[in-house]
Amino acid sequence: SQKIEQNSEALNIQEGKTATLTCNYTNYSPAYLQWYRQDPGRGPVFLLLIRENEKEKRKERLKVTFDTTLKQSLFHITASQPADSATYLCARENSGNTPLVFGKGTRLSVIA
Amino acid sequence: DTEVTQTPKHLVMGMTNKKSLKCEQHMGHRAMYWYKQKAKKPPELMFVYSYEKLSINESVPSRFSPECPNSSLLNLHLHALQPEDSALYLCASSQVTDYGYTFGSGTRLTVV
């Protein structure tokens, strides 16, 4: 079956360091991957979309990479802050009108 | 307007009640979605509307009945729910393909 996996359930990191979250996919080739942030009791917030022909995308302190050989996307937050603490969700969507399927998420805690 | 608005924010209902969840967006998005999210789990897709037509029903029980009265509104009608249906119900919208989703803040539903 087509799977999208975020293997780390939780990640603790010191303020100011770079947080790196991993998303792996198996048994298919997504046209693109998306990353969302979710705070407790709130809906997910869209952060970045990266297409299969893009190696890297950046937005302020955020960077996403897409490695089709490793079947993996990495999500980086540089100069992390306690306000970055949240659950980060990776989501896959094949080309065409197929809806998002989410990974289980990684709960990031940035410690001051 | 760049938001998806969901009402009510909280809902407690008995197993014999009939209630409705409402979702509204004015971004011109032609795809709208209902997701269900249990605690510490990722959002799970329930329904997709594309150009106001139901395009995907993820084998959701008939006690959940979606409706799309126009391109800006999405309803989810609830009837004879079970306690295990208690969850955060999220509405989202997007351009039809290749764009991030905009989620509402959700309706926290408790079935007693």
PDB file of C-alpha atoms in Angstrom:
ATOM      1  CA  SER A   1       0.000   0.000   0.000  1.00  0.00           C
ATOM      2  CA  GLN A   2       1.048   3.606  -0.499  1.00  0.00           C
ATOM      3  CA  LYS A   3       2.483   4.912   2.735  1.00  0.00           C
ATOM      4  CA  ILE A   4       3.728   8.192   4.073  1.00  0.00           C
ATOM      5  CA  GLU A   5       5.608   7.922   7.343  1.00  0.00           C
ATOM      6  CA  GLN A   6       7.004  10.299   9.913  1.00  0.00           C
ATOM      7  CA  ASN A   7       9.067   7.999  12.050  1.00  0.00           C
ATOM      8  CA  SER A   8       9.769  10.393  14.904  1.00  0.00           C
ATOM      9  CA  GLU A   9       6.745  10.865  17.119  1.00  0.00           C
ATOM     10  CA  ALA A  10       8.477  13.567  19.136  1.00  0.00           C
ATOM     11  CA  LEU A  11      11.607  15.697  18.862  1.00  0.00           C
ATOM     12  CA  ASN A  12      13.118  17.912  21.550  1.00  0.00           C
ATOM     13  CA  ILE A  13      15.607  20.577  20.571  1.00  0.00           C
ATOM     14  CA  GLN A  14      17.443  23.459  22.204  1.00  0.00           C
ATOM     15  CA  GLU A  15      16.450  26.993  21.247  1.00  0.00           C
ATOM     16  CA  GLY A  16      18.637  28.396  18.473  1.00  0.00           C
ATOM     17  CA  LYS A  17      19.458  24.996  16.962  1.00  0.00           C
ATOM     18  CA  THR A  18      18.183  23.647  13.653  1.00  0.00           C
ATOM     19  CA  ALA A  19      15.299  21.194  13.906  1.00  0.00           C
ATOM     20  CA  THR A  20      15.168  18.520  11.190  1.00  0.00           C
ATOM     21  CA  LEU A  21      12.031  16.425  10.665  1.00  0.00           C
ATOM     22  CA  THR A  22      11.810  13.457   8.311  1.00  0.00           C
ATOM     23  CA  CYS A  23       9.039  12.194   6.043  1.00  0.00           C
ATOM     24  CA  ASN A  24       9.424   8.940   4.085  1.00  0.00           C
ATOM     25  CA  TYR A  25       7.165   7.464   1.459  1.00  0.00           C
ATOM     26  CA  THR A  26       6.910   3.947   0.045  1.00  0.00           C
ATOM     27  CA  ASN A  27       5.294   2.141  -2.875  1.00  0.00           C
ATOM     28  CA  TYR A  28       4.539   5.225  -4.966  1.00  0.00           C
ATOM     29  CA  SER A  29       6.021   8.440  -6.294  1.00  0.00           C
ATOM     30  CA  PRO A  30       4.147  11.526  -5.125  1.00  0.00           C
ATOM     31  CA  ALA A  31       3.925  14.459  -7.495  1.00  0.00           C
ATOM     32  CA  TYR A  32       4.512  16.676  -4.482  1.00  0.00           C
ATOM     33  CA  LEU A  33       4.623  16.754  -0.719  1.00  0.00           C
ATOM     34  CA  GLN A  34       3.254  19.338   1.660  1.00  0.00           C
ATOM     35  CA  TRP A  35       4.168  20.337   5.201  1.00  0.00           C
ATOM     36  CA  TYR A  36       1.748  21.695   7.773  1.00  0.00           C
ATOM     37  CA  ARG A  37       1.974  22.970  11.336  1.00  0.00           C
ATOM     38  CA  GLN A  38      -0.743  22.116  13.841  1.00  0.00           C
ATOM     39  CA  ASP A  39      -1.188  23.580  17.299  1.00  0.00           C
ATOM     40  CA  PRO A  40      -3.331  21.746  19.898  1.00  0.00           C
ATOM     41  CA  GLY A  41      -7.059  22.059  19.212  1.00  0.00           C
ATOM     42  CA  ARG A  42      -6.500  23.991  15.982  1.00  0.00           C
ATOM     43  CA  GLY A  43      -6.602  23.128  12.303  1.00  0.00           C
ATOM     44  CA  PRO A  44      -3.365  22.490  10.385  1.00  0.00           C
ATOM     45  CA  VAL A  45      -1.695  25.507   8.803  1.00  0.00           C
ATOM     46  CA  PHE A  46      -0.067  25.119   5.381  1.00  0.00           C
ATOM     47  CA  LEU A  47       3.662  25.872   5.375  1.00  0.00           C
ATOM     48  CA  LEU A  48       5.346  24.634   2.200  1.00  0.00           C
ATOM     49  CA  LEU A  49       4.732  22.533  -0.907  1.00  0.00           C
ATOM     50  CA  ILE A  50       7.580  20.915  -2.821  1.00  0.00           C
ATOM     51  CA  ARG A  51       7.223  19.233  -6.206  1.00  0.00           C
ATOM     52  CA  GLU A  52       9.066  16.105  -7.318  1.00  0.00           C
ATOM     53  CA  ASN A  53      11.226  18.099  -9.741  1.00  0.00           C
ATOM     54  CA  GLU A  54      12.293  20.548  -7.019  1.00  0.00           C
ATOM     55  CA  LYS A  55      15.175  19.671  -4.755  1.00  0.00           C
ATOM     56  CA  GLU A  56      14.664  22.432  -2.207  1.00  0.00           C
ATOM     57  CA  LYS A  57      12.159  25.113  -1.175  1.00  0.00           C
ATOM     58  CA  ARG A  58      12.652  27.886   1.390  1.00  0.00           C
ATOM     59  CA  LYS A  59      10.395  30.235   3.287  1.00  0.00           C
ATOM     60  CA  GLU A  60      11.972  32.478   5.923  1.00  0.00           C
ATOM     61  CA  ARG A  61      13.514  30.086   8.526  1.00  0.00           C
ATOM     62  CA  LEU A  62      11.941  27.019   6.917  1.00  0.00           C
ATOM     63  CA  LYS A  63      13.524  24.751   4.333  1.00  0.00           C
ATOM     64  CA  VAL A  64      12.134  21.608   2.706  1.00  0.00           C
ATOM     65  CA  THR A  65      14.037  19.123   0.556  1.00  0.00           C
ATOM     66  CA  PHE A  66      12.723  16.335  -1.659  1.00  0.00           C
ATOM     67  CA  ASP A  67      14.973  13.379  -2.479  1.00  0.00           C
ATOM     68  CA  THR A  68      13.259  11.020  -4.925  1.00  0.00           C
ATOM     69  CA  THR A  69      16.159   8.552  -4.730  1.00  0.00           C
ATOM     70  CA  LEU A  70      15.862   8.171  -0.955  1.00  0.00           C
ATOM     71  CA  LYS A  71      12.057   8.604  -1.154  1.00  0.00           C
ATOM     72  CA  GLN A  72      12.324  11.185   1.561  1.00  0.00           C
ATOM     73  CA  SER A  73      11.532  14.799   2.414  1.00  0.00           C
ATOM     74  CA  LEU A  74      13.350  16.704   5.132  1.00  0.00           C
ATOM     75  CA  PHE A  75      11.858  19.737   6.876  1.00  0.00           C
ATOM     76  CA  HIS A  76      14.261  22.132   8.607  1.00  0.00           C
ATOM     77  CA  ILE A  77      13.594  24.992  10.990  1.00  0.00           C
ATOM     78  CA  THR A  78      16.705  27.084  11.509  1.00  0.00           C
ATOM     79  CA  ALA A  79      17.322  29.220  14.625  1.00  0.00           C
ATOM     80  CA  SER A  80      14.420  27.430  16.320  1.00  0.00           C
ATOM     81  CA  GLN A  81      12.355  29.281  18.917  1.00  0.00           C
ATOM     82  CA  PRO A  82       9.982  28.068  21.655  1.00  0.00           C
ATOM     83  CA  ALA A  83       7.129  29.472  19.511  1.00  0.00           C
ATOM     84  CA  ASP A  84       8.013  26.846  16.882  1.00  0.00           C
ATOM     85  CA  SER A  85       6.824  24.126  19.273  1.00  0.00           C
ATOM     86  CA  ALA A  86       3.926  22.343  17.570  1.00  0.00           C
ATOM     87  CA  THR A  87       3.103  19.179  15.653  1.00  0.00           C
ATOM     88  CA  TYR A  88       4.393  19.155  12.080  1.00  0.00           C
ATOM     89  CA  LEU A  89       2.544  17.061   9.524  1.00  0.00           C
ATOM     90  CA  CYS A  90       3.826  15.801   6.205  1.00  0.00           C
ATOM     91  CA  ALA A  91       1.147  15.146   3.576  1.00  0.00           C
ATOM     92  CA  ARG A  92       1.172  13.493   0.190  1.00  0.00           C
ATOM     93  CA  GLU A  93      -0.936  14.067  -2.844  1.00  0.00           C
ATOM     94  CA  ASN A  94      -0.421  12.524  -6.265  1.00  0.00           C
ATOM     95  CA  SER A  95      -0.969  14.636  -9.354  1.00  0.00           C
ATOM     96  CA  GLY A  96      -4.553  15.241 -10.252  1.00  0.00           C
ATOM     97  CA  ASN A  97      -7.494  15.662  -7.970  1.00  0.00           C
ATOM     98  CA  THR A  98      -6.503  13.269  -5.182  1.00  0.00           C
ATOM     99  CA  PRO A  99      -6.878  14.666  -1.683  1.00  0.00           C
ATOM    100  CA  LEU A 100      -4.213  14.955   0.955  1.00  0.00           C
ATOM    101  CA  VAL A 101      -3.228  12.009   3.102  1.00  0.00           C
ATOM    102  CA  PHE A 102      -1.292  12.921   6.229  1.00  0.00           C
ATOM    103  CA  GLY A 103       1.561  11.278   8.054  1.00  0.00           C
ATOM    104  CA  LYS A 104       1.205  10.782  11.787  1.00  0.00           C
ATOM    105  CA  GLY A 105       3.109  13.970  12.561  1.00  0.00           C
ATOM    106  CA  THR A 106       6.134  14.867  14.650  1.00  0.00           C
ATOM    107  CA  ARG A 107       5.632  16.818  17.868  1.00  0.00           C
ATOM    108  CA  LEU A 108       8.449  19.355  18.117  1.00  0.00           C
ATOM    109  CA  SER A 109       9.373  20.920  21.444  1.00  0.00           C
ATOM    110  CA  VAL A 110      11.885  23.779  21.419  1.00  0.00           C
ATOM    111  CA  ILE A 111      13.367  24.254  24.858  1.00  0.00           C
ATOM    112  CA  ALA A 112      14.573  27.677  25.972  1.00  0.00           C
TER     113      ALA A 112
ATOM    114  CA  ASP B   1     -10.648  36.980   3.025  1.00  0.00           C
ATOM    115  CA  THR B   2      -8.156  34.135   3.444  1.00  0.00           C
ATOM    116  CA  GLU B   3      -9.933  32.069   6.060  1.00  0.00           C
ATOM    117  CA  VAL B   4     -12.116  29.032   6.404  1.00  0.00           C
ATOM    118  CA  THR B   5     -14.746  29.645   9.068  1.00  0.00           C
ATOM    119  CA  GLN B   6     -16.300  26.743  10.950  1.00  0.00           C
ATOM    120  CA  THR B   7     -19.267  26.903  13.289  1.00  0.00           C
ATOM    121  CA  PRO B   8     -19.908  25.976  15.985  1.00  0.00           C
ATOM    122  CA  LYS B   9     -16.501  25.712  17.658  1.00  0.00           C
ATOM    123  CA  HIS B  10     -17.820  23.238  20.215  1.00  0.00           C
ATOM    124  CA  LEU B  11     -20.826  20.926  20.079  1.00  0.00           C
ATOM    125  CA  VAL B  12     -22.188  18.437  22.589  1.00  0.00           C
ATOM    126  CA  MET B  13     -24.966  16.215  21.303  1.00  0.00           C
ATOM    127  CA  GLY B  14     -26.874  13.180  22.414  1.00  0.00           C
ATOM    128  CA  MET B  15     -26.990  10.010  20.380  1.00  0.00           C
ATOM    129  CA  THR B  16     -30.541  10.710  19.213  1.00  0.00           C
ATOM    130  CA  ASN B  17     -29.944  14.337  18.221  1.00  0.00           C
ATOM    131  CA  LYS B  18     -29.667  15.845  14.764  1.00  0.00           C
ATOM    132  CA  LYS B  19     -27.156  18.652  14.334  1.00  0.00           C
ATOM    133  CA  SER B  20     -25.184  20.298  11.556  1.00  0.00           C
ATOM    134  CA  LEU B  21     -21.643  21.602  11.222  1.00  0.00           C
ATOM    135  CA  LYS B  22     -21.069  24.549   8.927  1.00  0.00           C
ATOM    136  CA  CYS B  23     -18.054  25.655   6.935  1.00  0.00           C
ATOM    137  CA  GLU B  24     -17.629  28.786   4.826  1.00  0.00           C
ATOM    138  CA  GLN B  25     -14.852  30.174   2.610  1.00  0.00           C
ATOM    139  CA  HIS B  26     -14.707  33.156   0.271  1.00  0.00           C
ATOM    140  CA  MET B  27     -11.367  32.509  -1.415  1.00  0.00           C
ATOM    141  CA  GLY B  28     -12.899  31.146  -4.608  1.00  0.00           C
ATOM    142  CA  HIS B  29     -11.596  27.660  -3.846  1.00  0.00           C
ATOM    143  CA  ARG B  30     -13.476  25.018  -5.830  1.00  0.00           C
ATOM    144  CA  ALA B  31     -12.486  22.004  -3.703  1.00  0.00           C
ATOM    145  CA  MET B  32     -13.746  21.570  -0.148  1.00  0.00           C
ATOM    146  CA  TYR B  33     -13.081  18.782   2.318  1.00  0.00           C
ATOM    147  CA  TRP B  34     -14.218  17.301   5.594  1.00  0.00           C
ATOM    148  CA  TYR B  35     -11.601  15.635   7.776  1.00  0.00           C
ATOM    149  CA  LYS B  36     -12.006  13.924  11.153  1.00  0.00           C
ATOM    150  CA  GLN B  37      -9.227  14.026  13.725  1.00  0.00           C
ATOM    151  CA  LYS B  38      -8.995  11.993  16.917  1.00  0.00           C
ATOM    152  CA  ALA B  39      -6.601  12.945  19.718  1.00  0.00           C
ATOM    153  CA  LYS B  40      -2.926  12.421  18.846  1.00  0.00           C
ATOM    154  CA  LYS B  41      -3.819  11.145  15.354  1.00  0.00           C
ATOM    155  CA  PRO B  42      -3.505  12.811  11.955  1.00  0.00           C
ATOM    156  CA  PRO B  43      -6.566  14.166  10.147  1.00  0.00           C
ATOM    157  CA  GLU B  44      -8.454  11.473   8.230  1.00  0.00           C
ATOM    158  CA  LEU B  45     -10.330  12.305   5.062  1.00  0.00           C
ATOM    159  CA  MET B  46     -14.111  11.891   5.093  1.00  0.00           C
ATOM    160  CA  PHE B  47     -15.528  13.700   2.035  1.00  0.00           C
ATOM    161  CA  VAL B  48     -14.373  15.762  -0.923  1.00  0.00           C
ATOM    162  CA  TYR B  49     -16.451  18.197  -2.943  1.00  0.00           C
ATOM    163  CA  SER B  50     -15.079  19.414  -6.241  1.00  0.00           C
ATOM    164  CA  TYR B  51     -17.001  22.129  -8.101  1.00  0.00           C
ATOM    165  CA  GLU B  52     -19.893  21.581  -5.662  1.00  0.00           C
ATOM    166  CA  LYS B  53     -20.215  17.902  -6.496  1.00  0.00           C
ATOM    167  CA  LEU B  54     -19.342  15.085  -4.111  1.00  0.00           C
ATOM    168  CA  SER B  55     -16.306  13.421  -5.633  1.00  0.00           C
ATOM    169  CA  ILE B  56     -15.006  11.262  -2.775  1.00  0.00           C
ATOM    170  CA  ASN B  57     -16.717   9.547   0.134  1.00  0.00           C
ATOM    171  CA  GLU B  58     -14.184   7.568   2.157  1.00  0.00           C
ATOM    172  CA  SER B  59     -16.694   4.890   3.196  1.00  0.00           C
ATOM    173  CA  VAL B  60     -18.104   7.161   5.883  1.00  0.00           C
ATOM    174  CA  PRO B  61     -21.166   5.829   7.776  1.00  0.00           C
ATOM    175  CA  SER B  62     -24.496   7.252   6.612  1.00  0.00           C
ATOM    176  CA  ARG B  63     -25.043   8.955   9.970  1.00  0.00           C
ATOM    177  CA  PHE B  64     -22.724  11.615   8.484  1.00  0.00           C
ATOM    178  CA  SER B  65     -24.316  13.404   5.537  1.00  0.00           C
ATOM    179  CA  PRO B  66     -22.420  16.134   3.664  1.00  0.00           C
ATOM    180  CA  GLU B  67     -24.001  18.920   1.661  1.00  0.00           C
ATOM    181  CA  CYS B  68     -22.543  21.668  -0.521  1.00  0.00           C
ATOM    182  CA  PRO B  69     -25.280  24.300  -1.115  1.00  0.00           C
ATOM    183  CA  ASN B  70     -22.956  26.567  -3.128  1.00  0.00           C
ATOM    184  CA  SER B  71     -19.289  27.116  -3.884  1.00  0.00           C
ATOM    185  CA  SER B  72     -18.675  28.909  -0.565  1.00  0.00           C
ATOM    186  CA  LEU B  73     -20.545  26.674   1.865  1.00  0.00           C
ATOM    187  CA  LEU B  74     -20.116  23.148   3.115  1.00  0.00           C
ATOM    188  CA  ASN B  75     -22.300  21.460   5.712  1.00  0.00           C
ATOM    189  CA  LEU B  76     -21.998  18.183   7.573  1.00  0.00           C
ATOM    190  CA  HIS B  77     -25.299  16.864   8.896  1.00  0.00           C
ATOM    191  CA  LEU B  78     -25.087  14.563  11.901  1.00  0.00           C
ATOM    192  CA  HIS B  79     -27.712  12.087  13.042  1.00  0.00           C
ATOM    193  CA  ALA B  80     -27.706   9.201  15.517  1.00  0.00           C
ATOM    194  CA  LEU B  81     -24.014   9.477  16.242  1.00  0.00           C
ATOM    195  CA  GLN B  82     -22.086   7.192  18.555  1.00  0.00           C
ATOM    196  CA  PRO B  83     -19.724   8.220  21.371  1.00  0.00           C
ATOM    197  CA  GLU B  84     -16.781   7.024  19.262  1.00  0.00           C
ATOM    198  CA  ASP B  85     -17.647   9.752  16.741  1.00  0.00           C
ATOM    199  CA  SER B  86     -16.424  12.328  19.237  1.00  0.00           C
ATOM    200  CA  ALA B  87     -13.521  14.129  17.556  1.00  0.00           C
ATOM    201  CA  LEU B  88     -12.319  17.380  16.011  1.00  0.00           C
ATOM    202  CA  TYR B  89     -14.031  17.873  12.650  1.00  0.00           C
ATOM    203  CA  LEU B  90     -12.010  19.953  10.239  1.00  0.00           C
ATOM    204  CA  CYS B  91     -13.139  21.651   7.068  1.00  0.00           C
ATOM    205  CA  ALA B  92     -10.599  22.644   4.436  1.00  0.00           C
ATOM    206  CA  SER B  93     -10.591  24.227   1.003  1.00  0.00           C
ATOM    207  CA  SER B  94      -8.121  24.507  -1.847  1.00  0.00           C
ATOM    208  CA  GLN B  95      -7.699  25.258  -5.485  1.00  0.00           C
ATOM    209  CA  VAL B  96      -8.448  22.022  -7.262  1.00  0.00           C
ATOM    210  CA  THR B  97      -4.885  20.781  -7.675  1.00  0.00           C
ATOM    211  CA  ASP B  98      -1.309  21.564  -6.690  1.00  0.00           C
ATOM    212  CA  TYR B  99      -2.005  23.992  -3.864  1.00  0.00           C
ATOM    213  CA  GLY B 100      -1.886  23.920  -0.111  1.00  0.00           C
ATOM    214  CA  TYR B 101      -5.096  23.476   1.826  1.00  0.00           C
ATOM    215  CA  THR B 102      -6.606  26.143   4.057  1.00  0.00           C
ATOM    216  CA  PHE B 103      -8.106  24.572   7.161  1.00  0.00           C
ATOM    217  CA  GLY B 104     -10.658  25.967   9.541  1.00  0.00           C
ATOM    218  CA  SER B 105     -10.131  25.814  13.294  1.00  0.00           C
ATOM    219  CA  GLY B 106     -12.477  22.875  13.550  1.00  0.00           C
ATOM    220  CA  THR B 107     -15.556  21.877  15.526  1.00  0.00           C
ATOM    221  CA  ARG B 108     -14.875  19.922  18.703  1.00  0.00           C
ATOM    222  CA  LEU B 109     -17.719  17.389  18.790  1.00  0.00           C
ATOM    223  CA  THR B 110     -18.637  15.393  21.885  1.00  0.00           C
ATOM    224  CA  VAL B 111     -21.317  12.710  21.618  1.00  0.00           C
ATOM    225  CA  VAL B 112     -22.865  11.720  24.938  1.00  0.00           C
TER     226      VAL B 112
END
